[in-house]
PDB file of C-alpha atoms in Angstrom:
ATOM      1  CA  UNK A   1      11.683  -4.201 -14.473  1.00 79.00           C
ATOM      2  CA  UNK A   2      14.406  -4.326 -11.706  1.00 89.00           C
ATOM      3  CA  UNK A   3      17.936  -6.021 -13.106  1.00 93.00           C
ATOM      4  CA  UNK A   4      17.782  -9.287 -12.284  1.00 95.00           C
ATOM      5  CA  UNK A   5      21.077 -10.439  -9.884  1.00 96.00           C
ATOM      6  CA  UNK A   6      22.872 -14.058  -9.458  1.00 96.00           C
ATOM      7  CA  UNK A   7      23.669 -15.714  -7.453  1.00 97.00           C
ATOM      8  CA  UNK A   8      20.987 -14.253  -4.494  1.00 95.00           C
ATOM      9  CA  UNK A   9      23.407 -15.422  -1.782  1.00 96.00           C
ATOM     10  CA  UNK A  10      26.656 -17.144  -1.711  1.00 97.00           C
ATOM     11  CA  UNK A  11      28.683 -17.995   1.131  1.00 97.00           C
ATOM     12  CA  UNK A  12      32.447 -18.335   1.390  1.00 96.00           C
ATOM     13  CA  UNK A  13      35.523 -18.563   3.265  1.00 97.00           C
ATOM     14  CA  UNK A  14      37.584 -15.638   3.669  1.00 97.00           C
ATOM     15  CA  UNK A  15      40.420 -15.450   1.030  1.00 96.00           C
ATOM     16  CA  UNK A  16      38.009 -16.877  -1.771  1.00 97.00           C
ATOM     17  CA  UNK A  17      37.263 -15.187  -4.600  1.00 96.00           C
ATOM     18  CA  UNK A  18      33.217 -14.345  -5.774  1.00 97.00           C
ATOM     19  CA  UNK A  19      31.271 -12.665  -8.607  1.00 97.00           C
ATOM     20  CA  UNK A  20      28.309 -11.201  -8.581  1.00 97.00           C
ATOM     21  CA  UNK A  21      25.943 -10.465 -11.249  1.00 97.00           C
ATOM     22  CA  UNK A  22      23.890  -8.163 -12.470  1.00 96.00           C
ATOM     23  CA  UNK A  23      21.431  -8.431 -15.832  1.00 96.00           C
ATOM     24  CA  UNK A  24      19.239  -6.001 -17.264  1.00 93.00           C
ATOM     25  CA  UNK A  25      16.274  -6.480 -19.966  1.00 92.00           C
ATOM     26  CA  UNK A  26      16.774  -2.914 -20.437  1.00 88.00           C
ATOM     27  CA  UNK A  27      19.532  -1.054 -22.156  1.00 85.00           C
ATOM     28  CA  UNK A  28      21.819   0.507 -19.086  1.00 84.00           C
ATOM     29  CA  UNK A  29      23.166   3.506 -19.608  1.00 82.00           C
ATOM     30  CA  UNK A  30      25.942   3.251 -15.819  1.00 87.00           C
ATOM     31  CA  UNK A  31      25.643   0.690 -13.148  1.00 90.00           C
ATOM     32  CA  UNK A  32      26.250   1.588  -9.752  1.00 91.00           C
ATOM     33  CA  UNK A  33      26.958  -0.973  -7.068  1.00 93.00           C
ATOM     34  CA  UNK A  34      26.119  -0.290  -3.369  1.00 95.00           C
ATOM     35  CA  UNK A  35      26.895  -2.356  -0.554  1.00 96.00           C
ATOM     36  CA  UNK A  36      24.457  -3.002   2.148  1.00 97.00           C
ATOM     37  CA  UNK A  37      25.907  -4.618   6.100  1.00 96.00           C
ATOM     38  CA  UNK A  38      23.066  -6.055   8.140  1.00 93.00           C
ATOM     39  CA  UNK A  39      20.582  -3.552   9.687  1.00 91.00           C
ATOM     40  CA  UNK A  40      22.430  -0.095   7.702  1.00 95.00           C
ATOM     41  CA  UNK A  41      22.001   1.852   4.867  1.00 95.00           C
ATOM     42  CA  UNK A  42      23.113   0.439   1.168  1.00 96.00           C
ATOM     43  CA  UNK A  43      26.362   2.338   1.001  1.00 94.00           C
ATOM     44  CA  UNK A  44      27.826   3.367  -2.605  1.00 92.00           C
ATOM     45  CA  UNK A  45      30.873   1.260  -4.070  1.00 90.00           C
ATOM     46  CA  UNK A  46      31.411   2.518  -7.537  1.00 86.00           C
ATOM     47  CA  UNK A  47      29.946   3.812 -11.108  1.00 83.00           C
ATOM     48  CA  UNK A  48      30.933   2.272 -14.141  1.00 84.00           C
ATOM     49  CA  UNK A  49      29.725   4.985 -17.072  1.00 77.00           C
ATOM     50  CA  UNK A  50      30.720   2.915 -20.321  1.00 69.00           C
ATOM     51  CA  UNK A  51      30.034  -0.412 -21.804  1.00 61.00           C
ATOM     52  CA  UNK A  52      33.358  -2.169 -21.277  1.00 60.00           C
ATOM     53  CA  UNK A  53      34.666   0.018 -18.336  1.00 65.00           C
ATOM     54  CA  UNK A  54      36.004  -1.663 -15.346  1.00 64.00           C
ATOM     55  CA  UNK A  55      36.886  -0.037 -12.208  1.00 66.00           C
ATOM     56  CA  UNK A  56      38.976  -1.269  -8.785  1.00 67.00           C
ATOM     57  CA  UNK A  57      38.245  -0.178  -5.271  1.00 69.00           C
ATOM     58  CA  UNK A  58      40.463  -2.163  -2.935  1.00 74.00           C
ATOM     59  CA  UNK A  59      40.226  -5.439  -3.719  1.00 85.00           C
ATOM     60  CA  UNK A  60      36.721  -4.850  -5.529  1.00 90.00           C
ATOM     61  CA  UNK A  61      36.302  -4.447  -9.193  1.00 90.00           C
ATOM     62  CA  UNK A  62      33.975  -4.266 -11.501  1.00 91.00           C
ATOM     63  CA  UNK A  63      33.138  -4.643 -15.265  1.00 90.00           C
ATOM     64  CA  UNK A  64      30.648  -3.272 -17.770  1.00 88.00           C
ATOM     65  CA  UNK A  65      29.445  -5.035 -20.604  1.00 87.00           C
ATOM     66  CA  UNK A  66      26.783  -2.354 -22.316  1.00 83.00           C
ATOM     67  CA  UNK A  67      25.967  -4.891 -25.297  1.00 85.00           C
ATOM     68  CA  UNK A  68      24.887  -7.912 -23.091  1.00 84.00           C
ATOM     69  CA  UNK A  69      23.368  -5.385 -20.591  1.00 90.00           C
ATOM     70  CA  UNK A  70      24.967  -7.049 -17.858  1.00 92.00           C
ATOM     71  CA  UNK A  71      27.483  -5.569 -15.149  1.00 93.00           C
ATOM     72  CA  UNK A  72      29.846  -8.136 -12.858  1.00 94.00           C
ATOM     73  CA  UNK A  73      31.696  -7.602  -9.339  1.00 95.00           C
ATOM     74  CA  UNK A  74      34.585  -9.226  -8.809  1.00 94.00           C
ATOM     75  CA  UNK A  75      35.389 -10.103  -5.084  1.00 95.00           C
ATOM     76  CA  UNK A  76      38.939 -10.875  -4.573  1.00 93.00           C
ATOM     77  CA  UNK A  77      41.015 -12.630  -1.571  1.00 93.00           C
ATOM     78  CA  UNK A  78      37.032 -11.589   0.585  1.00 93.00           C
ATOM     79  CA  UNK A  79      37.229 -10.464   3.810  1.00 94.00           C
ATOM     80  CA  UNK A  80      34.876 -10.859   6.666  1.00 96.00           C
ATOM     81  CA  UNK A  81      34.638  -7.009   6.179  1.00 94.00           C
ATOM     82  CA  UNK A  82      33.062  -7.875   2.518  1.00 95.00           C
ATOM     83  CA  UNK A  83      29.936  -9.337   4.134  1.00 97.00           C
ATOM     84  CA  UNK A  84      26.746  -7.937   3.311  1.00 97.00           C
ATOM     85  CA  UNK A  85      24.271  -7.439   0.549  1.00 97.00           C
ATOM     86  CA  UNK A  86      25.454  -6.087  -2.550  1.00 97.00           C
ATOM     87  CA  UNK A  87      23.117  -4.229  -5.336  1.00 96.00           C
ATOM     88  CA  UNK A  88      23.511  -2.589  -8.581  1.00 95.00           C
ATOM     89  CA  UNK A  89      22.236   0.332  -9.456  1.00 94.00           C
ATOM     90  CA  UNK A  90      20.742   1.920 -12.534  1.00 92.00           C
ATOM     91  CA  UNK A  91      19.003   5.020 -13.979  1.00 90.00           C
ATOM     92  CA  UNK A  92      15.989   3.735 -16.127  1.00 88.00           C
ATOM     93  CA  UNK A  93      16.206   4.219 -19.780  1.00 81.00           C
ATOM     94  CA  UNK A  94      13.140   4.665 -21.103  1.00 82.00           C
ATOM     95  CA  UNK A  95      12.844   8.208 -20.724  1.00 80.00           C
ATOM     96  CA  UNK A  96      12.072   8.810 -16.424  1.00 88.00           C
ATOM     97  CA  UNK A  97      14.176   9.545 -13.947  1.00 91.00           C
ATOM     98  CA  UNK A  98      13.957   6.518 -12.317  1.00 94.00           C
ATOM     99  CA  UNK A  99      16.639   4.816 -10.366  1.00 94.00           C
ATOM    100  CA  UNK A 100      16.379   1.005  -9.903  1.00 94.00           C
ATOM    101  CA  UNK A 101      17.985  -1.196  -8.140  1.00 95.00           C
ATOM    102  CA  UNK A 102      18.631  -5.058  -8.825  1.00 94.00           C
ATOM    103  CA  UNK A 103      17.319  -7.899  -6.705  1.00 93.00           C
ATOM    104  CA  UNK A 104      20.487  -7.729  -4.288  1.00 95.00           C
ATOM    105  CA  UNK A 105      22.959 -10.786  -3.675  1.00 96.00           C
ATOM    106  CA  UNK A 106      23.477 -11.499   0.117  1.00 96.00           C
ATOM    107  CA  UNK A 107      26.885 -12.781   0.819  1.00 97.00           C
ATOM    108  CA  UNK A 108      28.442 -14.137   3.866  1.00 97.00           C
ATOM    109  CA  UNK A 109      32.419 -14.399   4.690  1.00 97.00           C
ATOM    110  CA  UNK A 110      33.228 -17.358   7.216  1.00 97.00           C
ATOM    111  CA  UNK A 111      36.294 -16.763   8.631  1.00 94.00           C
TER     112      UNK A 111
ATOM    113  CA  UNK B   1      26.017  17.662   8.262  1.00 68.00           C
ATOM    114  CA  UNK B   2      23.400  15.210   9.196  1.00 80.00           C
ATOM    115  CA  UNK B   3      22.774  14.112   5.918  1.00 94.00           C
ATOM    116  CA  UNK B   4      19.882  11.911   5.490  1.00 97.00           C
ATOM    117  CA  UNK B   5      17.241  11.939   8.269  1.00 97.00           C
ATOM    118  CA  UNK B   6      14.542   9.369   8.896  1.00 97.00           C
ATOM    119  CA  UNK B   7      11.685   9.081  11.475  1.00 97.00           C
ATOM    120  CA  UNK B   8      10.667   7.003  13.208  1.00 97.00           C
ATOM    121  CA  UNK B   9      12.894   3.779  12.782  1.00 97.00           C
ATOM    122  CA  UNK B  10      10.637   1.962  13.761  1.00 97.00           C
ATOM    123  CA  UNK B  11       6.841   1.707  13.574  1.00 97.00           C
ATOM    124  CA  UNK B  12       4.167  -0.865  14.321  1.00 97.00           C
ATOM    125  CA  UNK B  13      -0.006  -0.059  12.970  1.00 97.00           C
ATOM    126  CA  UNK B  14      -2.658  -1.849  12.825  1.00 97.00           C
ATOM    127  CA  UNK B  15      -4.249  -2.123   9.102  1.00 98.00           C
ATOM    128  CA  UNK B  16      -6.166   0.826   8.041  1.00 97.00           C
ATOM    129  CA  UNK B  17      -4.189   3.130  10.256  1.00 97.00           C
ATOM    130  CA  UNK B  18      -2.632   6.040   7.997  1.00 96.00           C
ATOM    131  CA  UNK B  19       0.886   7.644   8.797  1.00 96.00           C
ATOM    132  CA  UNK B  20       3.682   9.637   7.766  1.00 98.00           C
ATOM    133  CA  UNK B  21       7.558   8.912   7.274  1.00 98.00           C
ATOM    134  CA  UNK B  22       9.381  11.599   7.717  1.00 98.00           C
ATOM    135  CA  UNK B  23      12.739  11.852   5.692  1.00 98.00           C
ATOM    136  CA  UNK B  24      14.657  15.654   5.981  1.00 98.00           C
ATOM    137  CA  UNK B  25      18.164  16.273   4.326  1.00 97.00           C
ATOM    138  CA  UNK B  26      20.823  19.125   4.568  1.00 95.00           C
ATOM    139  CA  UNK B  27      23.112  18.490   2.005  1.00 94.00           C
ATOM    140  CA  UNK B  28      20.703  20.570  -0.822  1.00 93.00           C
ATOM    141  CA  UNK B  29      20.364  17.861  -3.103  1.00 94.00           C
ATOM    142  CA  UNK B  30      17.437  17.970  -6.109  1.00 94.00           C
ATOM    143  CA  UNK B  31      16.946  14.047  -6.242  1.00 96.00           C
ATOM    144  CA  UNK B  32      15.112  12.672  -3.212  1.00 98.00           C
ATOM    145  CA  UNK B  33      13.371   9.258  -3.867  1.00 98.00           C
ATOM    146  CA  UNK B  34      11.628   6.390  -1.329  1.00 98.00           C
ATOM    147  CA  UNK B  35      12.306   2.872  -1.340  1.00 98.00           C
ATOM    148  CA  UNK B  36      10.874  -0.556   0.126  1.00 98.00           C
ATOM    149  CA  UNK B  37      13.382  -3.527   1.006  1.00 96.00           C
ATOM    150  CA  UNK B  38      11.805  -6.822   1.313  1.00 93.00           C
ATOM    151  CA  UNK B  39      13.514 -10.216   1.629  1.00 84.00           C
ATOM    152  CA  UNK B  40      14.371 -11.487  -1.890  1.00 80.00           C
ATOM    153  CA  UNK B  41      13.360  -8.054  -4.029  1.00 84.00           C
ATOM    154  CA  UNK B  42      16.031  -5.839  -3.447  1.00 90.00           C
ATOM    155  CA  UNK B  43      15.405  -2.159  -3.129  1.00 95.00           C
ATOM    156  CA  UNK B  44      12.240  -1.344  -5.147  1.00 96.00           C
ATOM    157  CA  UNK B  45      11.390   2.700  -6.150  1.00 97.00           C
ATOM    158  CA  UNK B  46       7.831   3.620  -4.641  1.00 98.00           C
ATOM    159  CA  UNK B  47       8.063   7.471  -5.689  1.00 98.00           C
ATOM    160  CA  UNK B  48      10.927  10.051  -6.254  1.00 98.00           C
ATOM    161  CA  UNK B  49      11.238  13.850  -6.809  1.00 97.00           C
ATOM    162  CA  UNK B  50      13.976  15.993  -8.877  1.00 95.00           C
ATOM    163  CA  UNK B  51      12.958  19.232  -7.012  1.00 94.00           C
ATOM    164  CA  UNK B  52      10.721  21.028  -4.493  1.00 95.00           C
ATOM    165  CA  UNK B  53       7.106  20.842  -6.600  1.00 95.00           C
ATOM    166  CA  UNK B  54       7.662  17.882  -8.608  1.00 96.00           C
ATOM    167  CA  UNK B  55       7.018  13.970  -7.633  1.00 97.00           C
ATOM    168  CA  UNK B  56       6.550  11.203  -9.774  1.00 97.00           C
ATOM    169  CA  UNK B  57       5.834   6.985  -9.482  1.00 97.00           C
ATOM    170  CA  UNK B  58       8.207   4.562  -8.876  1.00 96.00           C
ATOM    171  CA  UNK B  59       7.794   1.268  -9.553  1.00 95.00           C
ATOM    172  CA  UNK B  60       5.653   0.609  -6.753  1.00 96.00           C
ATOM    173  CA  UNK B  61       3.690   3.641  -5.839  1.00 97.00           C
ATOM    174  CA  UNK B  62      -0.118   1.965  -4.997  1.00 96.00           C
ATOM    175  CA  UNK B  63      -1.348   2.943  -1.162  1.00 96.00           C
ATOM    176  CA  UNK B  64       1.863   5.583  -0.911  1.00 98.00           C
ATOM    177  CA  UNK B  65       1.297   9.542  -1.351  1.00 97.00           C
ATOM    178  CA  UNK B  66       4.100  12.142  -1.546  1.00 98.00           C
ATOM    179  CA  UNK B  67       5.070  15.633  -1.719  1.00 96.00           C
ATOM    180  CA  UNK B  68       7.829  17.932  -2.018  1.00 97.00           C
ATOM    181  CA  UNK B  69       7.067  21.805  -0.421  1.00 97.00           C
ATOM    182  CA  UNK B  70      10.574  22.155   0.199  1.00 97.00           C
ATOM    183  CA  UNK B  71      14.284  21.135  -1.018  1.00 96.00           C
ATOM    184  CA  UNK B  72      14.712  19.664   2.152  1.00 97.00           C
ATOM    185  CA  UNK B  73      11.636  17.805   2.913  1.00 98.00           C
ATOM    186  CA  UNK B  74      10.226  14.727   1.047  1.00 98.00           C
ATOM    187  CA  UNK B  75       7.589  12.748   3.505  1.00 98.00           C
ATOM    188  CA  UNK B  76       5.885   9.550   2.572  1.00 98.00           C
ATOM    189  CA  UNK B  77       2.087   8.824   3.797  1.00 98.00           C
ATOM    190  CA  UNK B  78       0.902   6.040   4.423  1.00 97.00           C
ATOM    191  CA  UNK B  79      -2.998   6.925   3.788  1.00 91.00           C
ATOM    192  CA  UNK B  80      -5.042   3.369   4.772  1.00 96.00           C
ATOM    193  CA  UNK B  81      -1.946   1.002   5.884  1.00 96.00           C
ATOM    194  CA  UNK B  82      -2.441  -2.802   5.147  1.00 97.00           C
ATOM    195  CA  UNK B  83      -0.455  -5.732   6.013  1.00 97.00           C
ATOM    196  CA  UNK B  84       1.498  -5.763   2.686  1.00 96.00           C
ATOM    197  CA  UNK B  85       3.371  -2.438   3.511  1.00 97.00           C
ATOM    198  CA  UNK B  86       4.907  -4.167   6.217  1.00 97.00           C
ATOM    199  CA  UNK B  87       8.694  -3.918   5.098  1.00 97.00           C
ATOM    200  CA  UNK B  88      12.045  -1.880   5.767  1.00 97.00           C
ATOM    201  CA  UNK B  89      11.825   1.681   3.841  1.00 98.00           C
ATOM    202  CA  UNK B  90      14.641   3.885   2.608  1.00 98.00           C
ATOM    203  CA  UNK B  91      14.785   7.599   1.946  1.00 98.00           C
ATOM    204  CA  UNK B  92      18.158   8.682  -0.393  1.00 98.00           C
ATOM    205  CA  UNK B  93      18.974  11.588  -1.978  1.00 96.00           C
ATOM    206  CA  UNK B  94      21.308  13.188  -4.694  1.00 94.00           C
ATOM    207  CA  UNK B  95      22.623  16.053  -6.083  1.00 90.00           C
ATOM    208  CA  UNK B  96      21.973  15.023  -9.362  1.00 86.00           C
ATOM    209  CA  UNK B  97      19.726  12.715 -11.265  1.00 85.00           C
ATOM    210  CA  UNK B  98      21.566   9.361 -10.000  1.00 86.00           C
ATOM    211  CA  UNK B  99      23.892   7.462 -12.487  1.00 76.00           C
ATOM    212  CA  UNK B 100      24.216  10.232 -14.836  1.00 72.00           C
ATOM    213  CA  UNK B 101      27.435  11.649 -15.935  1.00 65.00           C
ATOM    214  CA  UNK B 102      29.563  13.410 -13.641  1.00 60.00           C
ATOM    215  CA  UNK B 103      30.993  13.275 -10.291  1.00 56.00           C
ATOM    216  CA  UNK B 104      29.906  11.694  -6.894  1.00 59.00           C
ATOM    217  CA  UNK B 105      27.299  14.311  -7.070  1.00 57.00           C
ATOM    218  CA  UNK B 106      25.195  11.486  -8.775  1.00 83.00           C
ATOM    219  CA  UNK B 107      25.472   9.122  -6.429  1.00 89.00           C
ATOM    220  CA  UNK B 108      22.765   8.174  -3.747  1.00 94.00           C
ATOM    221  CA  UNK B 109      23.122   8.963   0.031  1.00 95.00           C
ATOM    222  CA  UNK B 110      20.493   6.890   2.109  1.00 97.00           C
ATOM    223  CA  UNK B 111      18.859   7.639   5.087  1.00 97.00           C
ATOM    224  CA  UNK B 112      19.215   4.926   8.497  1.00 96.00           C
ATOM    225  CA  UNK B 113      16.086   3.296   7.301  1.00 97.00           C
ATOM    226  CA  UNK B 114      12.318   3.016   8.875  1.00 97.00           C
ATOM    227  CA  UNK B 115      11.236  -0.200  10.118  1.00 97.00           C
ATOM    228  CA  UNK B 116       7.109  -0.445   9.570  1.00 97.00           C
ATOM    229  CA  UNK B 117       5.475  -3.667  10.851  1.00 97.00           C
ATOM    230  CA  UNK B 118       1.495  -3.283   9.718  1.00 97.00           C
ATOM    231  CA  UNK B 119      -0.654  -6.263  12.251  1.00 96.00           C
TER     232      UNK B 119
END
């Protein structure tokens, strides 16, 4: 089953903070998170590889939690620049070589 | 490099109508895998391939064929088209099996993106 994301859109005004996230009924081995602006290609973001990990791109981190299956983006001081959709990625666990993506958050930046 | 090619970008057939997406890449990665994007349900895996010679299902493989003759090459068909294929589909690729250990070769590059519309 594809992770399961929250909220599915959320709109907000630039300089506001926003997290995204991302819940799995399956164990996850790394989350990925892509970013997707209207009409391109989901573009990558960052891996996190172990439960606890958290990583920083710009003003865009993220956190593993490997026991509660569950990954979060954090969104800080957003820019119109963040707008988009937003999915995390995983390799499937049970033994294919799967990749699955969650059902994607859309979010909007007003200026 | 080109990366990830796609054609056509768009594509409108009416149901029962078969057809081919074409997706080519240059950057001579193992991992090549289709996707569907519909409103609300994300990106969801129809079939991928970790080499030339070897395909396997996604998550939602029913009315789509593949095959991989070459390292390069990894088209989608489209065999008896019906209304529910109508959607936005993605071709990405990777060096490595994606979200493994290791560098950015694990990480997926996606093609432009096909735009089907099946009347």
């Amino acid at each position: 089953q594809q992770p399961v994301q929250s909220p599915q859109a959320v709109i907000l005004r630039e300089g506001e903070d926003a997290v995204i996230n991302c819940s799995s009924s399956k164990a996850l081995y790394s989350v990925h998170w892509y970013r997707q602006k209207h009409g391109e290609a989901p573009v990558f973001l960052m891996i996190l590889l172990k439960g606890g990990e958290q990583k920083g791109h710009d003003k865009i981190s993220a956190s593993f939690n490997e026991k509660k299956q569950q990954s979060s983006l954090y969104l800080t001081a957003s820019q119109l620049s963040y707008s988009g959709t937003y999915f995390c990625g995983t390799p499937d666990t049970s033994g294919t070589y799967k990749y699955i993506f969650g059902t994607g958050t859309r979010l909007k930046v007003l200026a | 490099n080109a990366g990830v090619t796609q054609t056509p970008k768009f594509q409108v057939l009416k149901t029962g109508q078969s057809m081919t997406l074409q997706c080519a890449q240059d950057m001579n990665h193992e991992y090549m895998s289709w996707y569907r994007q519909d409103p609300g349900m994300g990106l969801r895996l129809i079939h991928y391939s970790v080499g030339a010679g070897i395909t396997d299902q996604g998550e939602v493989p029913n009315g789509y064929n593949v095959s991989r003759s070459t390292t390069e090459d990894f088209p989608l068909r489209l065999l008896s088209a019906a209304p529910s294929q109508t959607s936005v589909y993605f071709c990405a690729s990777s060096y490595t099996r994606p979200g493994t250990v290791g560098s950015g070769a694990n990480v997926l590059t996606f093609g432009a993106g096909s735009r089907l519309t099946v009347l």
